[in-house]
Amino acid sequence: MSRCFIRLLFILFLTPWAAAVELRPLVVTDSDQQAAWSALFFLADPDERLSLNEVKRSIDFSHLGPTQSGIHLRLADASPLLWQRWGKRDIPSFGYQSGSQWALLPLRNETNSTQSRIISISAPILDEVDIFVFTRDAAERHYRSGNLIPPKQRVTQTTVPSGIIVLPPQSNALVLFRTRSETALHWPVKLTQSREFSSQQRADLALEMLFYGLILALVISQFTHYIINHRQFTLWYGFAGMSILAFFASISGVGTLYIWGEWGIFARDVIVYTLIMMFIATCGLGIQVMNIKDNLPKLNILLRVLQYLALIWLLLLVVLGYSIAIISLMIYSAVVCLGFVALGGFLWRHRSREGKFYVISWAPFFVTGAIFMLSKIGLTYWEPVIARLMQMAAVFQLLVYFYYQSSTFAQQSEALLKSREEALVLEKNYSAKLEQEVDDQTRALNIANQQLQQMNMIDALSGAYNRTYFNQEYPKEVKRALRHQSHLSLLLIDIDSIQNINEHFGHMAGDKAIRTLSEMISQVAQRETDWLARFNADRFVVVLPDTPLTHADDLAEKIMARLDSVALRNEDNLEYSFTMSIGVSSDRPQDDRDPFYLLDNAEQALRHAKQRGTGRIWVYEQPS
């Protein structure tokens, strides 16, 4: 009861819309069709009271044999049926109603050869068509098509999209149509004479095959692309292409003929399933293409709800019936899809490339789909070109999206290449900077090592080189003198009685005496090649490269003379002084001797100087 009440409200809601439109018959522009339909008769049965037998009793079948006078209709006395003649130019279009329409079409073959006629039945969304063919020599044939036929009846009847009528020479046939519709009724029937394909028919068939081939290629390519790259965009795009393919197969009758013709309730409701699938796919594709999830997260939630809300129509199909479900679904999907186009236009206005391509590609398809929907609910007139326009719009969006996909891939590849080049430049600059930093750090480390090494070679108290430095550098001086065959001289200087100074004036006074002696020697031996080393506690050695004995002796005298003018004071301001002894040795080094023999000679000379008192200089004399 509630179901009938809802259906009544739904019909009452749509009826004023349909009544506001002035429905006119469709003009037959095909000259062949004008001749075929010129003898059409029809009657209306809005209350669906007439049975097939009652209608058949009102028809005169006595002239189905060879005749030149045509077929005459008679009114049965028991049946108040009124057959009306239809004009030559028009195919019936009766407006919004839910009753039955009957039509009778006589066919004649006035030639001497056998003819065949093809009755093509489109797959209507809200129309039910029964076709009965009566000939003299053949039994009654029955063809059915339409979504309002109950499933149990569909599987027991011959449901095909076309039928062939064979007319022998000089014979007639009668074709009886019964059409029931819950929308604006348009004849979903085309009558053609069977002959070789014309160029126009071949072109139409080629276009149809090209359309399905392009859509199928799209689906395969996008699913393959998804398997390789795992991009959600390609998955939704392939899903959309598959749903479009199923939708056109359902409204054109191809699916009924080759796939789901005997699937019972699915065959009846297939247009609902394909429309739901196409709606979900196009919504998902729009969300992915326009990146709504990241750009408009709140709107993304709303659109996701609207997208999957279409699944409710699977329940409405069971509860409210096919007609209400399909009409409401078409209205809902048209409104939401056009809303996606409006959103794409808004994003396009704000410089969005994705919104631009979405509008350009999908707007024609959505608009033609809306026109198709309006014609099926009785608000506009149906033209066969609408289905072709929908196919052209689908192919157009296919080509546009192929361009969008390829250009996007090219831009992404270019951006990736550019980012890689920038990364290489940054890496190169960073490497150069890192190398420079490493060089700087290495240089600083070398300097620090040199400074550390130098610090290890310097005597902290006197500031002169230490014994380690002497042991390291002195052999080099000997080799240099050997190489140049030059003299090398040594001065070995020792402070006399340093222990007495430490005992009487303090250790600080002794340290001061050592520093003073080091400074004094450095002031006298000023050549760059001369250098001074603290040999032990109170003894220094002066290395004089390229210096003969006489010059070394003179330098020792100068050092001794400089000491005579030196007076020191300790911490208690007590004045003190010290003396020193100097041993001098000089020679041209020889390969067959130990490099330190000059040092031994200087030590011998120093011992001789100390043996003769303090403040003495002794020169080592080579034995004769």
PDB file of N, CA and C in Angstrom, residues 25-29 34 37-38 86-93:
ATOM      1  N   PRO A  25       4.134  15.558 -32.482  1.00  0.00           N
ATOM      2  CA  PRO A  25       4.689  14.371 -33.138  1.00  0.00           C
ATOM      3  C   PRO A  25       6.057  14.661 -33.730  1.00  0.00           C
ATOM      4  N   LEU A  26       6.871  13.633 -33.799  1.00  0.00           N
ATOM      5  CA  LEU A  26       8.195  13.768 -34.394  1.00  0.00           C
ATOM      6  C   LEU A  26       8.075  13.670 -35.898  1.00  0.00           C
ATOM      7  N   VAL A  27       8.793  14.543 -36.578  1.00  0.00           N
ATOM      8  CA  VAL A  27       8.735  14.568 -38.033  1.00  0.00           C
ATOM      9  C   VAL A  27       9.678  13.513 -38.588  1.00  0.00           C
ATOM     10  N   VAL A  28       9.210  12.737 -39.532  1.00  0.00           N
ATOM     11  CA  VAL A  28      10.028  11.733 -40.188  1.00  0.00           C
ATOM     12  C   VAL A  28      10.756  12.400 -41.343  1.00  0.00           C
ATOM     13  N   THR A  29      12.058  12.522 -41.223  1.00  0.00           N
ATOM     14  CA  THR A  29      12.836  13.174 -42.278  1.00  0.00           C
ATOM     15  C   THR A  29      13.371  12.191 -43.296  1.00  0.00           C
ATOM     16  N   GLN A  34       9.123   7.608 -44.365  1.00  0.00           N
ATOM     17  CA  GLN A  34       7.836   8.235 -44.657  1.00  0.00           C
ATOM     18  C   GLN A  34       6.920   7.266 -45.397  1.00  0.00           C
ATOM     19  N   TRP A  37       5.680   4.288 -43.074  1.00  0.00           N
ATOM     20  CA  TRP A  37       4.706   4.583 -42.034  1.00  0.00           C
ATOM     21  C   TRP A  37       3.464   5.311 -42.569  1.00  0.00           C
ATOM     22  N   SER A  38       3.335   5.426 -43.861  1.00  0.00           N
ATOM     23  CA  SER A  38       2.235   6.227 -44.413  1.00  0.00           C
ATOM     24  C   SER A  38       0.863   5.609 -44.151  1.00  0.00           C
ATOM     25  N   TRP A  86      -3.139   7.744 -39.107  1.00  0.00           N
ATOM     26  CA  TRP A  86      -2.060   8.679 -38.752  1.00  0.00           C
ATOM     27  C   TRP A  86      -1.512   9.314 -40.019  1.00  0.00           C
ATOM     28  N   GLY A  87      -1.078  10.553 -39.919  1.00  0.00           N
ATOM     29  CA  GLY A  87      -0.597  11.281 -41.086  1.00  0.00           C
ATOM     30  C   GLY A  87       0.656  10.681 -41.686  1.00  0.00           C
ATOM     31  N   LYS A  88       0.939  11.062 -42.913  1.00  0.00           N
ATOM     32  CA  LYS A  88       2.073  10.493 -43.626  1.00  0.00           C
ATOM     33  C   LYS A  88       3.416  10.890 -43.024  1.00  0.00           C
ATOM     34  N   ARG A  89       3.496  12.102 -42.488  1.00  0.00           N
ATOM     35  CA  ARG A  89       4.813  12.642 -42.148  1.00  0.00           C
ATOM     36  C   ARG A  89       5.285  12.262 -40.749  1.00  0.00           C
ATOM     37  N   ASP A  90       4.436  11.747 -39.940  1.00  0.00           N
ATOM     38  CA  ASP A  90       4.743  11.699 -38.515  1.00  0.00           C
ATOM     39  C   ASP A  90       4.816  10.282 -37.963  1.00  0.00           C
ATOM     40  N   ILE A  91       5.674  10.159 -36.939  1.00  0.00           N
ATOM     41  CA  ILE A  91       5.706   8.950 -36.120  1.00  0.00           C
ATOM     42  C   ILE A  91       5.052   9.299 -34.790  1.00  0.00           C
ATOM     43  N   PRO A  92       4.245   8.451 -34.206  1.00  0.00           N
ATOM     44  CA  PRO A  92       3.469   8.827 -33.016  1.00  0.00           C
ATOM     45  C   PRO A  92       4.332   9.289 -31.850  1.00  0.00           C
ATOM     46  N   SER A  93       3.859  10.311 -31.186  1.00  0.00           N
ATOM     47  CA  SER A  93       4.447  10.779 -29.940  1.00  0.00           C
ATOM     48  C   SER A  93       3.288  11.259 -29.090  1.00  0.00           C
TER      49      SER A  93
END
